[in-house]
Coordinates of C-alpha atoms in Angstrom, one line a residue:
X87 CA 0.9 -45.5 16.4
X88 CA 4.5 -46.0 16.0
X89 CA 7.1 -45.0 18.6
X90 CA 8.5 -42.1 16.1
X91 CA 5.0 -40.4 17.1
X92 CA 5.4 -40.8 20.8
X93 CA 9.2 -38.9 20.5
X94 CA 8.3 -35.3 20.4
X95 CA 6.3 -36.1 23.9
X96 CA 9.7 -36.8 25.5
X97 CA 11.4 -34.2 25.9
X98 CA 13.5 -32.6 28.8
X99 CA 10.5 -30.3 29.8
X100 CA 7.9 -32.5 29.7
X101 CA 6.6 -33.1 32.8
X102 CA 6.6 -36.2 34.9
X103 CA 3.0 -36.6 35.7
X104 CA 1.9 -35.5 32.0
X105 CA 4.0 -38.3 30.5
X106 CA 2.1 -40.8 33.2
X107 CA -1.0 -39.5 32.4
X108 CA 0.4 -40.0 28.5
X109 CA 1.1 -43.7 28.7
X110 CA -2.0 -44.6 30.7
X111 CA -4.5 -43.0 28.6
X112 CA -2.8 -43.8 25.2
X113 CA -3.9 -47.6 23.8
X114 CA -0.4 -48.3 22.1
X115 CA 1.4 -47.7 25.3
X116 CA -0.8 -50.9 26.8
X117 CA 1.8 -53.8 26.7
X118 CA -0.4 -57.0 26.5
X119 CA 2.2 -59.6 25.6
X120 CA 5.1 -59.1 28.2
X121 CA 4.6 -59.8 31.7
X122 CA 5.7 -56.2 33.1
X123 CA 4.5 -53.0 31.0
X124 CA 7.9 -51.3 30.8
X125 CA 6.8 -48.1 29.4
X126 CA 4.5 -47.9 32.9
X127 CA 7.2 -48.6 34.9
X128 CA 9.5 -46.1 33.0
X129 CA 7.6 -43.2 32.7
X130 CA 5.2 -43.4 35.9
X131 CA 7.4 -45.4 38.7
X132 CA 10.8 -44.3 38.1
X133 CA 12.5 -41.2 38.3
X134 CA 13.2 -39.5 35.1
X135 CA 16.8 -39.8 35.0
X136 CA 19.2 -42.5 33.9
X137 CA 18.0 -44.8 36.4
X138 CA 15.2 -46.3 33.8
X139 CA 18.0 -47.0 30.7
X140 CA 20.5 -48.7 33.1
X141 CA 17.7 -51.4 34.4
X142 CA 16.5 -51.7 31.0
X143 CA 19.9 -52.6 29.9
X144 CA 20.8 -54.6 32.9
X145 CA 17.1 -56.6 32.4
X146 CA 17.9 -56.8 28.8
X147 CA 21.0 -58.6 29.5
X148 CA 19.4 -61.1 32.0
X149 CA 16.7 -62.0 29.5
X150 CA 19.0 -63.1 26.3
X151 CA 21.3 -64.7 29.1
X152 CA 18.3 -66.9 29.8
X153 CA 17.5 -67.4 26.1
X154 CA 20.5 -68.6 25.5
X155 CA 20.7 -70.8 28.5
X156 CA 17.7 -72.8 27.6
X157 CA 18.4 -72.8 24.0
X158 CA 21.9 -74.0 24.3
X159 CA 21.6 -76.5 27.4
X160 CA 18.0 -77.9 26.9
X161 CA 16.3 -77.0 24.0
X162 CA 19.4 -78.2 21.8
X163 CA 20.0 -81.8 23.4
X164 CA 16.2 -82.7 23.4
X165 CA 15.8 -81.7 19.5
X166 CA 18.6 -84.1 18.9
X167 CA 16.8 -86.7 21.6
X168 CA 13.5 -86.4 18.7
X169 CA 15.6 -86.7 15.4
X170 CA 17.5 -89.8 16.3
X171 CA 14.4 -91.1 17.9
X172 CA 12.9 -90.8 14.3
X173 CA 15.6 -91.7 13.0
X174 CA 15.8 -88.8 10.6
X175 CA 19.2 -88.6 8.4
X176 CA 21.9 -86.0 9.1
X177 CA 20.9 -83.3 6.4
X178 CA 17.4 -83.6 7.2
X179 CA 17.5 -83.0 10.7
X180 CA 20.0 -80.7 10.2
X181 CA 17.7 -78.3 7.6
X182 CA 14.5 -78.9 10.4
X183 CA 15.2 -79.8 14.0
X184 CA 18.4 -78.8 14.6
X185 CA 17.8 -75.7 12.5
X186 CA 15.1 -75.0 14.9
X187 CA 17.5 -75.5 17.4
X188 CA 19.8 -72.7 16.3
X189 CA 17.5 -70.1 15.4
X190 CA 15.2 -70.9 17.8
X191 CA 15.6 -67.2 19.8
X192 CA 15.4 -65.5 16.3
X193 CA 12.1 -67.3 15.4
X194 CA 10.7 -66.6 18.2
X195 CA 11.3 -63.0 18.7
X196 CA 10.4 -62.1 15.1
X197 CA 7.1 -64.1 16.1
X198 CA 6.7 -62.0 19.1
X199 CA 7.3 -58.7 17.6
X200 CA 4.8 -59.4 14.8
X201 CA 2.1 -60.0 17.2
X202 CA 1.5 -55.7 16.9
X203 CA 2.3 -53.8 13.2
X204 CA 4.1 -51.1 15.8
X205 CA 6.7 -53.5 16.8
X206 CA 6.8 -55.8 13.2
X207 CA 10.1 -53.3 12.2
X208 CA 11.8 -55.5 15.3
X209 CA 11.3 -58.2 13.6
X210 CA 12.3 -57.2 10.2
X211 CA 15.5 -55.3 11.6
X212 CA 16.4 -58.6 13.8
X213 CA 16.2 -61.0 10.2
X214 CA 18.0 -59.1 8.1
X215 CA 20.4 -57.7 10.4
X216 CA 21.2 -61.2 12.0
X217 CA 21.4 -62.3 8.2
X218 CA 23.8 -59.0 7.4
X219 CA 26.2 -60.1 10.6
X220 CA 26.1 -63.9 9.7
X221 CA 27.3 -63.7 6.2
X222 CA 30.0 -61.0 6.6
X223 CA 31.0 -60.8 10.4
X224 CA 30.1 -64.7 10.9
X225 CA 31.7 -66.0 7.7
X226 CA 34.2 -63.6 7.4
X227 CA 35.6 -64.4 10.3
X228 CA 35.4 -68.2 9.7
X229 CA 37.2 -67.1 6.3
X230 CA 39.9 -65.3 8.1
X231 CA 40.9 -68.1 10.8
X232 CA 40.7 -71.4 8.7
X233 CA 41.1 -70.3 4.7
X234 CA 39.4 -72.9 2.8
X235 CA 37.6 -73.7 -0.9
X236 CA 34.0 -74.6 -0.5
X237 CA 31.8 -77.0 -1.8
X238 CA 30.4 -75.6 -4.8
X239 CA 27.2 -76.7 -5.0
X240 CA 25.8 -76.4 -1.4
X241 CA 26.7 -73.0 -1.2
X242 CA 25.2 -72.2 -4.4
X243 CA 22.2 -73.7 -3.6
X244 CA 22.0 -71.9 0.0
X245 CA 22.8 -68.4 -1.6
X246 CA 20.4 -69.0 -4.5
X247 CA 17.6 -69.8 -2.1
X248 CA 18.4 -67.0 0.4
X249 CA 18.4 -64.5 -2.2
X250 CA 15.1 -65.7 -3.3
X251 CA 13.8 -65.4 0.1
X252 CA 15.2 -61.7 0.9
X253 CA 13.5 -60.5 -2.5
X254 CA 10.2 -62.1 -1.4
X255 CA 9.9 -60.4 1.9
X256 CA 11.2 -56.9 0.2
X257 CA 8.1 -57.4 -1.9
X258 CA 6.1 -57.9 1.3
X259 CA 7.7 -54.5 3.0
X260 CA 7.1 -52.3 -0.4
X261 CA 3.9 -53.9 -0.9
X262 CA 3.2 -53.1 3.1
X263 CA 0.6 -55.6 3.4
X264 CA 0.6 -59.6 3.5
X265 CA -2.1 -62.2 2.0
X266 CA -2.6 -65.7 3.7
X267 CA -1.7 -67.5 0.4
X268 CA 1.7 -65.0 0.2
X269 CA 2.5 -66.2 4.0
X270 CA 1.7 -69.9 2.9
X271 CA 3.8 -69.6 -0.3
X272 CA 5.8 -68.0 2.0
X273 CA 6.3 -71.1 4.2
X274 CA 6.4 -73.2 1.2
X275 CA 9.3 -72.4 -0.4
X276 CA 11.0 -73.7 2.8
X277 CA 9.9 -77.0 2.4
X278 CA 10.9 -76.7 -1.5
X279 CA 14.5 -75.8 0.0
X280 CA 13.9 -79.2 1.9
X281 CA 13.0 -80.8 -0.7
X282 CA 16.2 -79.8 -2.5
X283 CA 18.7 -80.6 0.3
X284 CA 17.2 -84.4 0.2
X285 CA 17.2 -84.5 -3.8
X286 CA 20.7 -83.3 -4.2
X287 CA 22.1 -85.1 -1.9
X288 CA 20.4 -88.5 -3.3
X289 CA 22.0 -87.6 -6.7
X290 CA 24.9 -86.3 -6.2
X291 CA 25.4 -89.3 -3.2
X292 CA 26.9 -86.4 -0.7
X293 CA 25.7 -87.8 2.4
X294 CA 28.3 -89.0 5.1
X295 CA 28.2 -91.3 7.6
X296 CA 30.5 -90.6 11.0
X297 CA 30.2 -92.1 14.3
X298 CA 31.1 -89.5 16.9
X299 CA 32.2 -90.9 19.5
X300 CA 32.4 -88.5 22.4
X301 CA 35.5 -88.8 24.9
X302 CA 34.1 -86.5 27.5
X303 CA 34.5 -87.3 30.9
X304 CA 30.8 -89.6 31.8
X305 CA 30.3 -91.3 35.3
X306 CA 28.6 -94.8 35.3
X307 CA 25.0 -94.5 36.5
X308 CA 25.7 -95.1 40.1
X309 CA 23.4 -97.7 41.0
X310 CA 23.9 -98.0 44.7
X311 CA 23.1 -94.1 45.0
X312 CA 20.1 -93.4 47.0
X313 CA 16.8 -91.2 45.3
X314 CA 17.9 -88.5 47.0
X315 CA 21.6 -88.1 46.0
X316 CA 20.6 -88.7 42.4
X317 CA 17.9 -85.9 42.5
X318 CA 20.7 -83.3 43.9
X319 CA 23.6 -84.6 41.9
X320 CA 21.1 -83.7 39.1
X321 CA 20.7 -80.6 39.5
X322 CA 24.5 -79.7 40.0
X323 CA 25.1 -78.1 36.3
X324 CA 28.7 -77.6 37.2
X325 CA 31.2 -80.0 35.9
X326 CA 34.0 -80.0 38.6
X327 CA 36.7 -80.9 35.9
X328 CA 36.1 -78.6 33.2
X329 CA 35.3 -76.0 36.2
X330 CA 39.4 -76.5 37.1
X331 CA 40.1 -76.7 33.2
X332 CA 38.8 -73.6 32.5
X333 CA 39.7 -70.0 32.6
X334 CA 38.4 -67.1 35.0
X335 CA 35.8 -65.3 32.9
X336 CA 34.1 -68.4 31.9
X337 CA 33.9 -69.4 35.7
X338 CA 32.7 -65.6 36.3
X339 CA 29.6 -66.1 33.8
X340 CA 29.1 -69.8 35.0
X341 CA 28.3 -68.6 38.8
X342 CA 26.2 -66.0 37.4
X343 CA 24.3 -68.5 35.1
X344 CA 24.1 -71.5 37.6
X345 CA 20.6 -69.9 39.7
X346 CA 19.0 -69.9 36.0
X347 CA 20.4 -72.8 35.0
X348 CA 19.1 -75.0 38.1
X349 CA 15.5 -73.2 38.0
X350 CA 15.4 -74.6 34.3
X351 CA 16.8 -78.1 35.5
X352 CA 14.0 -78.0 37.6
X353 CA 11.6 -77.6 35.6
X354 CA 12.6 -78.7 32.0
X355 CA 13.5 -82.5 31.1
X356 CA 16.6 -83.5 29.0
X357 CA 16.7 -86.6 27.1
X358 CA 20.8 -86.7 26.1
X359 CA 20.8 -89.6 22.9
X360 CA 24.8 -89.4 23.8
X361 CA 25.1 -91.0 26.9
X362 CA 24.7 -94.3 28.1
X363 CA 21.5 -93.9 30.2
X364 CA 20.1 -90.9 27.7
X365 CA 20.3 -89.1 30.9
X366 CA 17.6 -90.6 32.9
X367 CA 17.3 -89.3 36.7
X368 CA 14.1 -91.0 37.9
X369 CA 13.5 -88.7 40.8
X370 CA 14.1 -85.3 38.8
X371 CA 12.1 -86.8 36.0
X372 CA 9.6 -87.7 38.4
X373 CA 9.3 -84.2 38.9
X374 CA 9.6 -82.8 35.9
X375 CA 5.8 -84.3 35.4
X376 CA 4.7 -81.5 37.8
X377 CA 6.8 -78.7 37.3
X378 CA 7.1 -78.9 33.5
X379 CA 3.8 -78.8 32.8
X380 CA 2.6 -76.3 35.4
X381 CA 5.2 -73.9 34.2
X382 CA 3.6 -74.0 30.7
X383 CA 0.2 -73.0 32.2
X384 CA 1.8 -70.0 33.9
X385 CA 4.3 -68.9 31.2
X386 CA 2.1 -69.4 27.7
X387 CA 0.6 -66.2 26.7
X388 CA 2.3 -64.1 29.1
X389 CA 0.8 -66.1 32.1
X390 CA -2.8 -65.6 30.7
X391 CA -4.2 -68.8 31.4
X392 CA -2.7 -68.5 34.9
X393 CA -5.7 -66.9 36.1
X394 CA -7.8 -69.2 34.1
X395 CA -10.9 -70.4 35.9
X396 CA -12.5 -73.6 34.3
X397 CA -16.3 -73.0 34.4
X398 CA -15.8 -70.2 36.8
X399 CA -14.7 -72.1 40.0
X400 CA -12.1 -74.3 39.1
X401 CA -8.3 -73.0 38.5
X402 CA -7.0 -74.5 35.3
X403 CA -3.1 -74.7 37.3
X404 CA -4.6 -76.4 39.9
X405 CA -5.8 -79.0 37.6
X406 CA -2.5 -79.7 35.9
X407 CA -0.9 -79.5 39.1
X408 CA -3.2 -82.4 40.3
X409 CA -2.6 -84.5 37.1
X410 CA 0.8 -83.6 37.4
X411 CA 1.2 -85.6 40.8
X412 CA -0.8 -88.0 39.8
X413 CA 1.0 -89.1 36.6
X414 CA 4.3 -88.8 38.7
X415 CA 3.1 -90.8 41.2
X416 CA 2.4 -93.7 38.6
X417 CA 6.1 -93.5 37.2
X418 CA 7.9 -93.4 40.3
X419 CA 6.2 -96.8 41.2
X420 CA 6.8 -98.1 38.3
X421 CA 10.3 -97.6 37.2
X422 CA 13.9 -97.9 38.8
X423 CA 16.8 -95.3 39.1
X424 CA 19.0 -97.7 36.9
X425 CA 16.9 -98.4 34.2
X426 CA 15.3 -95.7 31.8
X427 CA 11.1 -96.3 31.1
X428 CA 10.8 -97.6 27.1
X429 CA 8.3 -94.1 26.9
X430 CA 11.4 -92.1 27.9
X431 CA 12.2 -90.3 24.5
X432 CA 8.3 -88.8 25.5
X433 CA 10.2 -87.0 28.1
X434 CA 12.4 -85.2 25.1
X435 CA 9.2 -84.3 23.6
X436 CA 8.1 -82.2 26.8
X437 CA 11.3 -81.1 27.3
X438 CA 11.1 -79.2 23.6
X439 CA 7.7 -77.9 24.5
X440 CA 8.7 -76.3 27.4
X441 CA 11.5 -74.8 26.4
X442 CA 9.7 -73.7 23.4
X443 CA 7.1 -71.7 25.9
X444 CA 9.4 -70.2 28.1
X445 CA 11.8 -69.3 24.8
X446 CA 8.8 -67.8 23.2
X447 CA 7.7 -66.0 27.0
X448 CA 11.4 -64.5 27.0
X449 CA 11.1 -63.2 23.7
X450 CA 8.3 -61.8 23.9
X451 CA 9.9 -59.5 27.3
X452 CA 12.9 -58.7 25.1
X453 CA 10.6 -57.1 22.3
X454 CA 8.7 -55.3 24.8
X455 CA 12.3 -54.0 26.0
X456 CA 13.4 -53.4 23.3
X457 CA 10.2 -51.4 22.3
X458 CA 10.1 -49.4 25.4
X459 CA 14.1 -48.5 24.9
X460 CA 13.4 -46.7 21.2
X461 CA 11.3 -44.8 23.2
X462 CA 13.5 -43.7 25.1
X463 CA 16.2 -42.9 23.3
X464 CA 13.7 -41.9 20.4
X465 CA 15.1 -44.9 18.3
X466 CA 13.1 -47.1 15.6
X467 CA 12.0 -50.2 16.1
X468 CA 14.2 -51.2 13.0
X469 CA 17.4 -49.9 13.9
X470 CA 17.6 -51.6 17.5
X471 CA 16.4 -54.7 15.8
X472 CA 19.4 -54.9 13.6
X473 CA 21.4 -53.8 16.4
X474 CA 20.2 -55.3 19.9
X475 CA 18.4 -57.8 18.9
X476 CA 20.4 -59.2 16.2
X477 CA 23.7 -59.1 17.9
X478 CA 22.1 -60.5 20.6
X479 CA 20.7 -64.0 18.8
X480 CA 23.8 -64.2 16.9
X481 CA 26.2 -63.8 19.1
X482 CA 26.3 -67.5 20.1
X483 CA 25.9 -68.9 16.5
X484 CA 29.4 -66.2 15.8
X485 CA 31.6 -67.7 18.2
X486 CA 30.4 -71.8 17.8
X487 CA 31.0 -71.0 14.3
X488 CA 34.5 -69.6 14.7
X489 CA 34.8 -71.7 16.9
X490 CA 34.2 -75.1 14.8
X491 CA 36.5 -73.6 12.0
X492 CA 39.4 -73.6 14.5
X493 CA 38.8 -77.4 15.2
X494 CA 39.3 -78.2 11.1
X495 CA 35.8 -78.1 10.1
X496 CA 35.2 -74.8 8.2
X497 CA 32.9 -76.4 5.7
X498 CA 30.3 -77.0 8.7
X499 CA 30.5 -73.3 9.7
X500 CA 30.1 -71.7 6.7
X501 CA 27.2 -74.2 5.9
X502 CA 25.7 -73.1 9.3
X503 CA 26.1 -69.6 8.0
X504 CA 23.7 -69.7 5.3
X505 CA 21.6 -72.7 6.0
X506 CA 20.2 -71.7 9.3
X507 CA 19.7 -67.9 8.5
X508 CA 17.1 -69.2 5.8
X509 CA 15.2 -71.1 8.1
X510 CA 15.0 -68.0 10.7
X511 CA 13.6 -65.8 7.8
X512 CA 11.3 -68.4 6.0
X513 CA 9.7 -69.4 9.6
X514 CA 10.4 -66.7 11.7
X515 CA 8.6 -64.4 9.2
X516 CA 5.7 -66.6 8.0
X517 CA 4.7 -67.9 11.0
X518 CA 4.7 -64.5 12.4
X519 CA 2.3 -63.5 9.5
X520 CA 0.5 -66.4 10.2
X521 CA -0.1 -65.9 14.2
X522 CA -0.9 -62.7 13.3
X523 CA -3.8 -63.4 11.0
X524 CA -5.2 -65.8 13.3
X525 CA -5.4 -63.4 15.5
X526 CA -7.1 -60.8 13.5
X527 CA -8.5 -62.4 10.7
X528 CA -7.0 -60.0 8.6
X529 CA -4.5 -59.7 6.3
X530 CA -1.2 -58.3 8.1
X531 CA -0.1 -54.7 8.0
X532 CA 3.5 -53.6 8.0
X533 CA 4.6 -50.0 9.3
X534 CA 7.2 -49.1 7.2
X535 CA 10.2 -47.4 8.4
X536 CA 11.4 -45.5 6.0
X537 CA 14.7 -45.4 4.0
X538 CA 16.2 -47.3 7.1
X539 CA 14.2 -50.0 5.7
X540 CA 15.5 -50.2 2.2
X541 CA 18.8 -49.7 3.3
X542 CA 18.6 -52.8 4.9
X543 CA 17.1 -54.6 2.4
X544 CA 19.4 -53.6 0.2
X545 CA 22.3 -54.4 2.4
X546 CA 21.5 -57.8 2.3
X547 CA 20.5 -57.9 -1.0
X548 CA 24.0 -56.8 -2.4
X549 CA 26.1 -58.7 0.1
X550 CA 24.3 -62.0 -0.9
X551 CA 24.9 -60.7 -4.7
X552 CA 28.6 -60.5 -4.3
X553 CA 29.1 -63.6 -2.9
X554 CA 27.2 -65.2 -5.3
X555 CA 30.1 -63.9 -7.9
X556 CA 32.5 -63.1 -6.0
X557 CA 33.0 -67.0 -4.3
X558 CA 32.4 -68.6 -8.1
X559 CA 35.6 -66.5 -9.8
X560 CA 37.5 -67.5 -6.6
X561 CA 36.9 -70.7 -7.5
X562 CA 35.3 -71.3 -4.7
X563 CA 38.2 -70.6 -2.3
X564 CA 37.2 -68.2 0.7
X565 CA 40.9 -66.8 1.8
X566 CA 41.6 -63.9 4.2
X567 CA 40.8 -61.3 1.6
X568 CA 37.5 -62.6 0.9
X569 CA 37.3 -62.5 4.7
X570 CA 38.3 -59.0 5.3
X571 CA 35.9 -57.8 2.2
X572 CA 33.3 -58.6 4.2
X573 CA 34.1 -57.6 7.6
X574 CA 34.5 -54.2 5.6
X575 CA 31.6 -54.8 3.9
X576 CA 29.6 -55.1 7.0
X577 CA 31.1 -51.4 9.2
X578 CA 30.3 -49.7 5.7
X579 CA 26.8 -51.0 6.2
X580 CA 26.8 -50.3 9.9
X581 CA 27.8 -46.9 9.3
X582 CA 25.3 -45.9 6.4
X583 CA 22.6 -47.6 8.2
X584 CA 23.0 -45.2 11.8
X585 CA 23.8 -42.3 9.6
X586 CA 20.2 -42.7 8.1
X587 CA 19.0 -43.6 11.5
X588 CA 20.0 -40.1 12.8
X589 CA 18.6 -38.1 9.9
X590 CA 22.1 -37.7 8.4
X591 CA 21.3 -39.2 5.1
X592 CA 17.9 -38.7 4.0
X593 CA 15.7 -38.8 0.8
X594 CA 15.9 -35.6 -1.3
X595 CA 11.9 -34.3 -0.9
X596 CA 10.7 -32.7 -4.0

């Protein structure tokens, strides 16, 4: 059952042990895929005041401040580590591993809130909110601080193939249900959008070359330093001169991110391509062969296989603990503090799995927040997805974007607009579908949320529209009035869509 069907138990007079005795004996109130079952902890070991909202909030806030900490610091720098180890061209890593880099927190919630058809409207309210706020708020705002024309052709292409892929999943939603061959078709016309990037930029010979060479401050690899000075220099992710450089609210948020940020030094490897030594640390490496993988056993699956006994007797962590130490044994002998192994970019490749499972494991505790919050505030799933949840993954991607525009490039941040926000949709929604039916073995089910949904949909839909001939009779030029149309554009949706959301506008019943 949906959340909507849970509301009328909630109310002021219900009593405290009937809505306990509610959420234990009701299967949809069974949280398998967080670590904590927040509804249990809500409604049976907290007092029924305010006191369960403001820790929801205040975990809520610690959980997307951890996404983004391994997305942006770890996850990022090892998908780059991969592409110019294959030594994949610009626009193709930029339309598949760095594009996974940027949307990685959207892909993986929407494939954590499809894992139940209760909690699939998360999902749905996430994409095409996040894709709403990207191409109004996001680009509108890049459109108001650096006026500029666009190339023609990209953008057409990235609007054309958006559009294509909003209709497809309104289908999916009206229809309610969803096919393997739909999800694979699904999936396929991102690899046709692929396709197309490589193609058109072959033939229309777009593709630039540019050596970025990065002035940053960058010590020499101290090679007098002893093992044990390198290991806690390591794990220092403050960077004294930009610390002086920088203003008091960044400082604020840096001392409350640096605990996070050293647990994940600890435990996740980062191959830099950018510096000299690709950021080699032999003893933190070294380490990083038992942590890394030891954290993947407890944190996959909501620590599932942390209990794991092989054959019955043996625990599976303490195997890849053992194995762990052994293989970190080997390359401590047999490797140096100033010279990087040749199987190094490997260590980019664990790094990305790793942050991929504990991305995925935070994720998945932010849907079940989120999930347990409409219940409490008797909100659907759909309305804190584009709300909450999509605010919260683009957030980051608003002020890079704005950000880059600033610095002269507002080409690159309106491409980033469009171009990633099809990946999250095309991957975020078919492999959902697809986890799901693996799962199953069924075709996937989608709870509809009403006119809330449509509204949404439609949103999109027309916003996408607009630009599509509003940017063309421009001639291509996005000014400040473009910019503030959309910025409109977007409060007029905000407001329609919470209006419906509270019952205020409704469908006439006959």
């Amino acid at each position: 059952e949906s959340s909507t069907t849970m509301r009328p138990m909630w109310s002021p007079k219900s009593d405290f042990t009937d809505r306990c005795a509610f959420v234990k004996s009701t299967p949809d109130c069974t949280m398998a895929d967080g670590f904590i079952n927040y509804l249990y902890t809500v409604f049976c070991l907290l007092p029924p005041n305010l006191t369960p909202l403001t820790i929801t909030l205040c975990v809520s806030v610690c959980v997307f401040l951890g996404v983004k900490c391994c997305h942006a610091s770890i996850f990022c720098p090892n998908l780059s580590a991969i592409s110019s180890t294959l030594h994949l061209s610009h626009n193709v890593a930029g339309v598949t591993f760095l594009a996974l880099g940027n949307g990685a927190p959207d892909i993986f919630s929407a494939m954590a809130a499809f894992s139940h058809p209760h909690t699939a409207g998360l999902a749905v309210g996430a994409l095409f909110g996040a894709g709403i706020f990207v191409t109004t708020v996001v680009a509108g705002n890049v459109a108001l601080v650096k006026p500029f024309t666009v190339a023609s052709r990209p953008f057409l292409r990235d609007v054309i193939f958006y559009m294509t892929a909003v209709f497809w999943t309104f289908l999916m939603l009206y229809r309610g249900t969803v096919t393997l061959g739909e999800t694979l078709g699904y999936m396929s016309l991102y690899v046709v959008y692929v396709l197309t990037v490589i193609i058109s930029t072959y033939i229309y010979n777009r593709q630039k070359y540019s050596v970025n060479t990065n002035s940053e401050y960058r010590p020499l690899l101290p090679y007098l330093e002893s093992t044990s000075h390198i290991l806690l220099s390591s794990l220092n992710p403050v960077d004294h001169r930009k610390w002086r450089r920088k203003s008091w609210r960044w400082r604020a948020l840096k001392v409350v991110k640096t605990p996070l940020e050293v647990l994940l030094l600890l435990c996740i490897p980062v191959v830099d391509p950018d510096k000299e030594d690709k950021n080699w640390r032999r003893p933190l490496n070294c380490l990083h062969l038992i942590t890394a993988p030891l954290v993947c056993v407890l944190a996959f699956e909501s620590g599932a296989y942390g209990e794991y006994m092989i054959q019955g007797q043996f625990p599976l962590w303490l195997l890849v603990l053992l194995l762990g130490l052994f293989l970190s044994a080997i390359v401590f002998c047999t490797t140096t503090n100033d010279c990087p192994p040749k199987y190094h970019p490997l260590f980019a490749l664990l790094g990305f799995m790793v942050s991929a499972v504990l991305i995925s494991a935070a994720a998945s505790e932010v849907v079940s927040l989120l999930h347990m919050l409409g219940v409490v505030l008797s909100l659907s799933n759909t309305v804190l997805g584009l709300t909450l949840l999509a605010w919260g993954n683009s957030i980051g991607d608003c002020f890079s974007d704005i950000t880059i525009a600033r610095q002269g490039y507002p080409r690159m941040a309106i491409s980033a607009c469009f171009g990633g926000i099809i990946f999250n949709m095309l991957l975020g929604v078919g492999l959902g579908c697809l986890l799901q039916m693996v799962k199953t073995q069924s075709d996937v089910q989608f709870e509809s949320e009403g006119l809330l949904t449509w509204v949404l949909a439609g949103s999109l839909g027309l916003s996408l529209v607009l630009s599509f001939v509003i940017v063309p009779l421009c001639h291509f030029h996005l000014g400040r009035t473009y910019g503030i149309f959309l910025l409109v554009f977007y409060a007029i949706f905000l407001v329609i869509a919470l209006l419906t959301e509270f019952g205020k506008i409704h469908t006439v019943s006959t």
